[in-house]
Short mmCIF file of C-alpha atoms and ligand atoms in Angstrom, two decimals:
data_model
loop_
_atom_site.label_atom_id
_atom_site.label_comp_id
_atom_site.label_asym_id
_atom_site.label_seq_id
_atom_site.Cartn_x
_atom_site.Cartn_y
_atom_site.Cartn_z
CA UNK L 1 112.71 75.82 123.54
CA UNK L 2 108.78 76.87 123.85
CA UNK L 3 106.97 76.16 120.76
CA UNK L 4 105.67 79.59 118.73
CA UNK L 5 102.57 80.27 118.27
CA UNK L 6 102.83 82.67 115.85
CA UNK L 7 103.11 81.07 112.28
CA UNK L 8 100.11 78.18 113.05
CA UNK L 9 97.09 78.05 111.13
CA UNK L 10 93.79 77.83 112.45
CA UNK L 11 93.16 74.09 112.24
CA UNK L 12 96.66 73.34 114.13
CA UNK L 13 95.45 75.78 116.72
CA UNK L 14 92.34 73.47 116.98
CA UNK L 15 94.46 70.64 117.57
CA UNK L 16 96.64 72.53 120.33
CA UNK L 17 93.18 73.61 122.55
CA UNK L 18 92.16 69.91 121.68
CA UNK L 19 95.45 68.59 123.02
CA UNK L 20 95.60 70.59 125.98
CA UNK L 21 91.61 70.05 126.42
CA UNK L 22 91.01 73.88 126.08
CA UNK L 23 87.07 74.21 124.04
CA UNK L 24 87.87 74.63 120.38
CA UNK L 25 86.36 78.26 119.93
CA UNK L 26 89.61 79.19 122.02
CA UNK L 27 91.62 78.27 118.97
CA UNK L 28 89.99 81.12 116.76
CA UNK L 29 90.04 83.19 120.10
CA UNK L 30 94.01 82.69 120.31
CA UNK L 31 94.13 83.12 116.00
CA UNK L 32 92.58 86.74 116.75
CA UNK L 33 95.03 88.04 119.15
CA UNK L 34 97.67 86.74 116.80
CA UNK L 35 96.83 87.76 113.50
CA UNK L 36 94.51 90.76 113.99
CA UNK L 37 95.51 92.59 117.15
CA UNK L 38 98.28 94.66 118.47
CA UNK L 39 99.75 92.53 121.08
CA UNK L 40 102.98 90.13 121.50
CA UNK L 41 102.44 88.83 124.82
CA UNK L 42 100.44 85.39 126.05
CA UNK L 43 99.62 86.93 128.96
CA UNK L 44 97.77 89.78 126.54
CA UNK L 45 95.24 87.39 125.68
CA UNK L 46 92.24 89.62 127.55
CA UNK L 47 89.30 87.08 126.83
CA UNK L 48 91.37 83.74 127.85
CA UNK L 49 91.35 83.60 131.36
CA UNK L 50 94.48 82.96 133.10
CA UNK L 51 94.66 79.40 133.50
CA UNK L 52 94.20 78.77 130.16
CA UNK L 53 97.10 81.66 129.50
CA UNK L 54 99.06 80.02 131.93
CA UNK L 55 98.61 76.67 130.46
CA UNK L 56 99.52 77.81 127.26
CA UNK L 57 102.42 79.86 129.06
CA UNK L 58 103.89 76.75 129.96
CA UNK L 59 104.08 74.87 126.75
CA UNK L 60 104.20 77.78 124.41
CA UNK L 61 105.52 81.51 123.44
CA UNK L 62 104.02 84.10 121.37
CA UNK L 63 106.81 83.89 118.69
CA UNK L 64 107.41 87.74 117.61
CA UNK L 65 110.80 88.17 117.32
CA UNK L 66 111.74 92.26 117.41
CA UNK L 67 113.74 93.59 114.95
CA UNK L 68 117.35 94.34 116.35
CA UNK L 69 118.23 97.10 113.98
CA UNK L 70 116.18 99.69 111.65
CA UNK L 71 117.80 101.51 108.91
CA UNK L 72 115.68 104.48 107.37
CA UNK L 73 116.69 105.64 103.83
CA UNK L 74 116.64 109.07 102.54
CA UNK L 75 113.24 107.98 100.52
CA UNK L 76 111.22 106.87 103.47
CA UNK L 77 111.98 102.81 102.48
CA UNK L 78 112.91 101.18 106.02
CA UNK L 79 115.11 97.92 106.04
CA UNK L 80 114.83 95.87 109.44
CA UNK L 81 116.60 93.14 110.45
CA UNK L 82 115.43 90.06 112.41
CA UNK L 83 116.77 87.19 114.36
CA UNK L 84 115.78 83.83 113.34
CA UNK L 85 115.35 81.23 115.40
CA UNK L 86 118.50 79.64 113.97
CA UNK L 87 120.30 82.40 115.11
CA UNK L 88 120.69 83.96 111.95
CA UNK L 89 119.82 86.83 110.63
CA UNK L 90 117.17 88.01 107.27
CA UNK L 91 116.18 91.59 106.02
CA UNK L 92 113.08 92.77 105.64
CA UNK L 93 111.78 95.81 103.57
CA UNK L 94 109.42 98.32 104.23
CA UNK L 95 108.24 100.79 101.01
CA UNK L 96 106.19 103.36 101.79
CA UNK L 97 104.82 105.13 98.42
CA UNK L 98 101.59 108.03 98.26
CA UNK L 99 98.60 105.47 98.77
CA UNK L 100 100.04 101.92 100.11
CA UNK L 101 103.15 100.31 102.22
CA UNK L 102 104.58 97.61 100.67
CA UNK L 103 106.95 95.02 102.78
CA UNK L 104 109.05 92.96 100.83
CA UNK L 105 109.24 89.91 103.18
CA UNK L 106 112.29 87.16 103.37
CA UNK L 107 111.60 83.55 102.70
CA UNK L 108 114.53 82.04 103.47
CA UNK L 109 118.13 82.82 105.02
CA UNK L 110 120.43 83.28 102.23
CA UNK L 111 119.39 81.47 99.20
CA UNK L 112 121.00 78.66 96.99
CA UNK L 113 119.67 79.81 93.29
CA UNK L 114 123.50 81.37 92.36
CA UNK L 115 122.09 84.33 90.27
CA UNK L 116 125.15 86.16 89.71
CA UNK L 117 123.71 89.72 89.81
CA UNK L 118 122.09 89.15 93.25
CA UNK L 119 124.31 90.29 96.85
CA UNK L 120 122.11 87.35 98.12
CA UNK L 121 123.55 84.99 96.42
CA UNK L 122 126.88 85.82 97.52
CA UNK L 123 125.73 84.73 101.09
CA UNK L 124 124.84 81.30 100.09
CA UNK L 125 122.22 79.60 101.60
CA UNK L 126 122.06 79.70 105.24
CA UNK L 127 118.51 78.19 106.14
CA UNK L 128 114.78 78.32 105.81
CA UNK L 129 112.21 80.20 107.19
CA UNK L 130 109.20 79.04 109.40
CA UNK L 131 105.72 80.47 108.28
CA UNK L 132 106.05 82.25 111.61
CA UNK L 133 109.16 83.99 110.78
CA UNK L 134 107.76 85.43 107.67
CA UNK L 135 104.66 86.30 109.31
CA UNK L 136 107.07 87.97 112.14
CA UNK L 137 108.20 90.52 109.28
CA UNK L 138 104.87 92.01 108.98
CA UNK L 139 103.82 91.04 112.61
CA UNK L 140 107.01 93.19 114.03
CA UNK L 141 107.32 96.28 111.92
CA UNK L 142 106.48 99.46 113.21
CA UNK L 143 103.94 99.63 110.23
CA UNK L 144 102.64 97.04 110.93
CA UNK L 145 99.25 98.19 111.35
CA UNK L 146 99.36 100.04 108.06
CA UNK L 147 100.49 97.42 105.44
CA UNK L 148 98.60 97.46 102.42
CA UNK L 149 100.81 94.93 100.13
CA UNK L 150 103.23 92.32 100.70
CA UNK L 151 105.65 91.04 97.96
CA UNK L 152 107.49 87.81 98.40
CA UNK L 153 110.86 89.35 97.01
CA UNK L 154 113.33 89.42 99.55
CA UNK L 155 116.20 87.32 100.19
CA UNK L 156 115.72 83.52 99.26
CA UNK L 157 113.75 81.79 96.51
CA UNK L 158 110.19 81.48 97.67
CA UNK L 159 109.42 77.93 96.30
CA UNK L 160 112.51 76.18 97.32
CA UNK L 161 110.55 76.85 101.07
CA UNK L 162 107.09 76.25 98.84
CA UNK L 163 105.43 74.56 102.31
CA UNK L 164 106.25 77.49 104.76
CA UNK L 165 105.32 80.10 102.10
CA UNK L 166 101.71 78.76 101.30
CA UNK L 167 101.31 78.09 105.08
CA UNK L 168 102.10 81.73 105.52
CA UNK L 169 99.80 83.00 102.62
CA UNK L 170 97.01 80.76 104.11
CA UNK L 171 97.70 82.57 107.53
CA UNK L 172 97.30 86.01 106.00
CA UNK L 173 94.40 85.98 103.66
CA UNK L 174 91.86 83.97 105.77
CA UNK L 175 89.48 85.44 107.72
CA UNK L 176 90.54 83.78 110.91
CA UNK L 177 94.15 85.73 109.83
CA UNK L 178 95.04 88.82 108.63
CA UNK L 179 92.20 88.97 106.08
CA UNK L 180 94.52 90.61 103.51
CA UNK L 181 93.17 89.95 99.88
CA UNK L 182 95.55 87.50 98.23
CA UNK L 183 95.45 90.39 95.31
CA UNK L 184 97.69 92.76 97.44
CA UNK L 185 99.80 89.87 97.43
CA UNK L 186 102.95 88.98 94.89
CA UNK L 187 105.15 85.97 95.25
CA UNK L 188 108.02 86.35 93.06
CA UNK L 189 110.36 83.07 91.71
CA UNK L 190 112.66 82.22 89.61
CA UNK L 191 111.26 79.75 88.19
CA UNK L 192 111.11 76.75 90.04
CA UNK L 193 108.27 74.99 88.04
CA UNK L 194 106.54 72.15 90.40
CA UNK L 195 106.72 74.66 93.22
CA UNK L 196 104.94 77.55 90.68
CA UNK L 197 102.76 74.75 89.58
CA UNK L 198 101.69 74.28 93.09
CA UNK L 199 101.37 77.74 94.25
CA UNK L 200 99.20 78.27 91.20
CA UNK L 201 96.71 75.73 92.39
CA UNK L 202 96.43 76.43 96.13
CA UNK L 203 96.74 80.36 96.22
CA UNK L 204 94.99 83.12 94.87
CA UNK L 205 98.29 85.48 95.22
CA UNK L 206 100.09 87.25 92.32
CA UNK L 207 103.05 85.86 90.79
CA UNK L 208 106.13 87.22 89.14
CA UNK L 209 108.58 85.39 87.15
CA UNK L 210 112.56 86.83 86.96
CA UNK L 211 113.26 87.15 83.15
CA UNK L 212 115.94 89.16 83.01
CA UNK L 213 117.02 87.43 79.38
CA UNK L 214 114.40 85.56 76.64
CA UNK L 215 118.28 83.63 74.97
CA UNK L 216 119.07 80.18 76.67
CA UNK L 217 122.73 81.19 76.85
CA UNK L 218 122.70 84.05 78.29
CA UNK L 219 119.92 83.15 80.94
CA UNK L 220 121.99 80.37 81.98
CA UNK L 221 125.13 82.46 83.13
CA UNK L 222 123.27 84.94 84.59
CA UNK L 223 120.64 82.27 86.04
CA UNK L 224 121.79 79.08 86.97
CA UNK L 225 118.35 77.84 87.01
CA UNK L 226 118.36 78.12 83.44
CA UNK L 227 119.69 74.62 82.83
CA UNK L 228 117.28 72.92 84.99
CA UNK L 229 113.60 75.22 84.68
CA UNK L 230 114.30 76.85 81.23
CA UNK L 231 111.87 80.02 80.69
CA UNK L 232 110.49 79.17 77.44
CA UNK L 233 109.06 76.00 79.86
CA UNK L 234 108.17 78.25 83.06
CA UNK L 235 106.18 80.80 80.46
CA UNK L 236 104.53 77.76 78.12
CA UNK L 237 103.17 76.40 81.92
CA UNK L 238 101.95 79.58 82.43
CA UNK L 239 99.98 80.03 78.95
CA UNK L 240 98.48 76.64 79.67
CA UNK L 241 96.26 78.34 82.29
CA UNK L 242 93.36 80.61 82.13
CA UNK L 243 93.86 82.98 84.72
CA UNK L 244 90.82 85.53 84.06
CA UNK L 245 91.59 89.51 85.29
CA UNK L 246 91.58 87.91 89.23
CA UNK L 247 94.91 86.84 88.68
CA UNK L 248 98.34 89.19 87.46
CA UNK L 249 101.32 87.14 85.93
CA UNK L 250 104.38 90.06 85.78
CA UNK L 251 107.79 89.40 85.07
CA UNK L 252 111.31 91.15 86.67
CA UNK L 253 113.74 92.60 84.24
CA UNK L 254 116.98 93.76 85.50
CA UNK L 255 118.22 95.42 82.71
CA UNK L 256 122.64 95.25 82.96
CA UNK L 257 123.93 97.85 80.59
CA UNK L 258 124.84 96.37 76.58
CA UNK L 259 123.76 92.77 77.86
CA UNK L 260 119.59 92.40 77.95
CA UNK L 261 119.04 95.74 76.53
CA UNK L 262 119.41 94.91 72.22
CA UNK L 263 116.55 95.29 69.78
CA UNK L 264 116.81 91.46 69.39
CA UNK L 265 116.13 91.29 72.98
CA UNK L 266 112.60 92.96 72.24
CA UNK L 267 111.80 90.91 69.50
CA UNK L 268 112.57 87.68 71.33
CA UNK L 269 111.05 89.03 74.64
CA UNK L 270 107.61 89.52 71.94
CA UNK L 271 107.71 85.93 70.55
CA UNK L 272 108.41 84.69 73.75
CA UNK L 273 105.56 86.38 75.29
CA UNK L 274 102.91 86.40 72.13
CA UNK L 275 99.21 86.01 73.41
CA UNK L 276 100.09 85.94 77.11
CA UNK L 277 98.29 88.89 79.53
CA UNK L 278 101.07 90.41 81.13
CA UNK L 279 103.30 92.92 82.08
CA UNK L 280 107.08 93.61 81.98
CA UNK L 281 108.97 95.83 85.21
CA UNK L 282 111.68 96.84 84.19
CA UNK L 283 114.13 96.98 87.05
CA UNK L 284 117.47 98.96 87.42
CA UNK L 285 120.28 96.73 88.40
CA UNK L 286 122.22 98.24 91.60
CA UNK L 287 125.98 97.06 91.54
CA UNK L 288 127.01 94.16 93.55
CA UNK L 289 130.79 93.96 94.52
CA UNK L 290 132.75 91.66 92.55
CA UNK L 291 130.11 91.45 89.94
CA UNK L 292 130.80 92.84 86.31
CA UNK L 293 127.90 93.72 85.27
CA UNK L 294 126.47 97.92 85.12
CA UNK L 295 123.28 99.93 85.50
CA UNK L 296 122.80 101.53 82.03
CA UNK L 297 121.41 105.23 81.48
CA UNK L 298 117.84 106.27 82.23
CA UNK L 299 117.81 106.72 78.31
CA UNK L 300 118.96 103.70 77.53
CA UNK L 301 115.85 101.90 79.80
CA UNK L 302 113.29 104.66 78.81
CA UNK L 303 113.84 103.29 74.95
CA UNK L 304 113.80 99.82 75.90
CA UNK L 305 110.68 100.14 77.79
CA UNK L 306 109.37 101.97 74.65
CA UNK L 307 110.25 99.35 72.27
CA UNK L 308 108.33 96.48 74.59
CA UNK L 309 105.42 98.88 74.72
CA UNK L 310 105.03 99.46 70.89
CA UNK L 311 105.79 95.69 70.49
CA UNK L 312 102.74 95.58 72.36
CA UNK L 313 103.88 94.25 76.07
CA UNK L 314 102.48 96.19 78.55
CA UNK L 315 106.19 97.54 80.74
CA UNK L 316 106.91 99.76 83.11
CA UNK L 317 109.80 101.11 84.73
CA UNK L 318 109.92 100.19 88.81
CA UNK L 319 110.95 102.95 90.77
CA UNK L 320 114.28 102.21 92.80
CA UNK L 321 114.15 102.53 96.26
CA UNK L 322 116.09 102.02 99.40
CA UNK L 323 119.35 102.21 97.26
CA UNK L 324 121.68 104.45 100.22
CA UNK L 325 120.97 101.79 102.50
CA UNK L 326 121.07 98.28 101.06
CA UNK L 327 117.32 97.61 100.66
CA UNK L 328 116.49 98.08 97.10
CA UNK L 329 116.50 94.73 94.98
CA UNK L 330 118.99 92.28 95.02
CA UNK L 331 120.59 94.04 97.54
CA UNK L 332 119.18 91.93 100.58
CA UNK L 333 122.38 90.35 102.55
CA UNK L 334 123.15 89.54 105.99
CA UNK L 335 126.61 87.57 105.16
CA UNK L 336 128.41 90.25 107.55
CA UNK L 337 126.48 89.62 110.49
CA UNK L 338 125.31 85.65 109.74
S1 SF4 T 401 117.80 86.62 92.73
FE1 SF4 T 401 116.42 85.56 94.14
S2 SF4 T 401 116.64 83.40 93.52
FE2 SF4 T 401 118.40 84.46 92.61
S3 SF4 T 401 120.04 84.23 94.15
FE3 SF4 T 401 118.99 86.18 94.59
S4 SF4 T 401 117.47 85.68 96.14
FE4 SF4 T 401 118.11 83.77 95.18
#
């Protein structure tokens, strides 16, 4: 099998003209067509001439992979679905909302964190990603052209695959990439502390931690991750740091109906949260088969996210979308077709 190019940073590319005795300007040449224009073809390289797209032909491919299916919901929100090159398969959302389009990319095939609520989870894990197979989700969309924000919050946990992720961050917010401000960016985790330690230090992206419960206990059945990265330890890393207004910390809160949704939830998510900038999105949970757990009623969230607010923690309420077709959150799975 070729190797891609698609998914290598500039310096590698440096080393590939290098190796194949190509000047090195033809390394940011080759990072252009690949990160900034519309083409998915080698031989659509217009300023290379064609011996050095025929060398490159020889050793290498472009490395988009199409989508082989495209599902549309009833509120705009697309879900594709890619190949990978392990012949598996990952989803990939597209939001569209009034002023942006938001894909929610994949960093891994299946995932191995056991969150009960989540359909991925029921798929197990299945592989990782390259940085050139999450760069292929916003590389191979129809919208691709038109992406304003990308959210690392589709199926897998993004720092169990920590290397591929910050390889594809690097890849779209330098200028040699996609140039996409790492502020329209949002990596989302569990909680996986060394990896958030790390991504805090190398990237300038967003990050959002999954909450879903402030009480040990509980956090552990619905988290398994709980046992090993408790939150109390994931949020005191995070007040350790000064991250200015560059930088926004958020946190996911699926809110399951008479489980997270208790007064002494507030006043444990207030102490737990005391003196940290943040915000709270409150997210409704969409049933998973086999798992016992319910949405509660619009009322029931609007007072909860009124309680957080008057206890002084800045929450909102996330809009679902993609619901009729599988794509809204935690609803990412390709078991039947892996
Ligand atoms: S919620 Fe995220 S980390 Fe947990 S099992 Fe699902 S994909 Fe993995």
């Amino acid at each position: 099998m070729k190797e891609s190019l698609l998914g290598k940073t500039l310096a590698e590319l440096e080393e590939l003209a290098a190796e194949s005795g190509l000047p090195k300007f033809t390394a940011r040449q080759i990072a252009d067509w690949l990160y900034k224009k519309d083409i998915y073809s080698i031989d659509e390289m217009s300023n290379l001439s064609k011996k050095t797209r025929d060398l490159l032909n020889k050793k290498y491919e472009f490395g988009t992979i199409p989508p082989t299916k495209v599902q549309e919901s009833t509120d705009g929100t697309k879900k594709y679905l890619f190949p990978t090159l392990q012949h598996k398969f990952i989803e990939t959302a597209m939001i569209p909302e009034r002023d942006r389009k938001t894909v929610c990319v994949s960093s891994q095939v299946g995932c191995k964190m056991g969150c009960m609520f989540c359909f991925t989870a029921k798929q197990g894990f299945q592989g990782q990603l390259s940085a050139g197979e999450i760069i292929n989700q916003i590389k191979s969309i129809k919208e691709a052209g038109e992406i304003t924000n990308i959210v690392y919050m589709g199926m897998g946990e993004p720092f169990d695959n920590l290397e591929q992720v910050l390889k594809s961050i690097e890849i779209l917010t330098s200028d040699w990439g996609f140039a996409i401000s790492p502020h329209r960016i949002t990596v989302s985790t569990i909680g996986i502390i060394p990896g958030m330690i790390t991504f805090l230090d190398k990237s300038r992206a967003h990050l959002a931690i999954s909450l879903h419960t402030p009480f040990n206990n509980e956090r552990r059945k619905l988290m398994p991750v709980q046992a090993i990265y408790a939150i109390e330890e994931v949020v005191a890393e995070i007040k350790r740091r000064d991250f200015g207004r560059q930088r926004r910390i958020s946190f996911e809160y699926i809110v399951f109906e008479g489980l997270n949704d208790s007064p002494q939830h507030v006043k444990e998510l207030a102490k737990l949260l005391n003196g940290l900038k943040c915000r709270i999105n409150l997210i409704r949970f969409h049933p998973v088969p086999g798992v016992p757990l319910k949405n509660p009623s619009d009322k029931v969230i609007q007072e909860f996210k009124d309680e957080l607010n008057r206890k002084g923690i800045l929450t909102t309420v996330r809009a679902s979308r993609g619901r009729d077709i599988y794509a809204a959150c935690g609803l990412l799975s390709t078991k039947e077709i892996a």
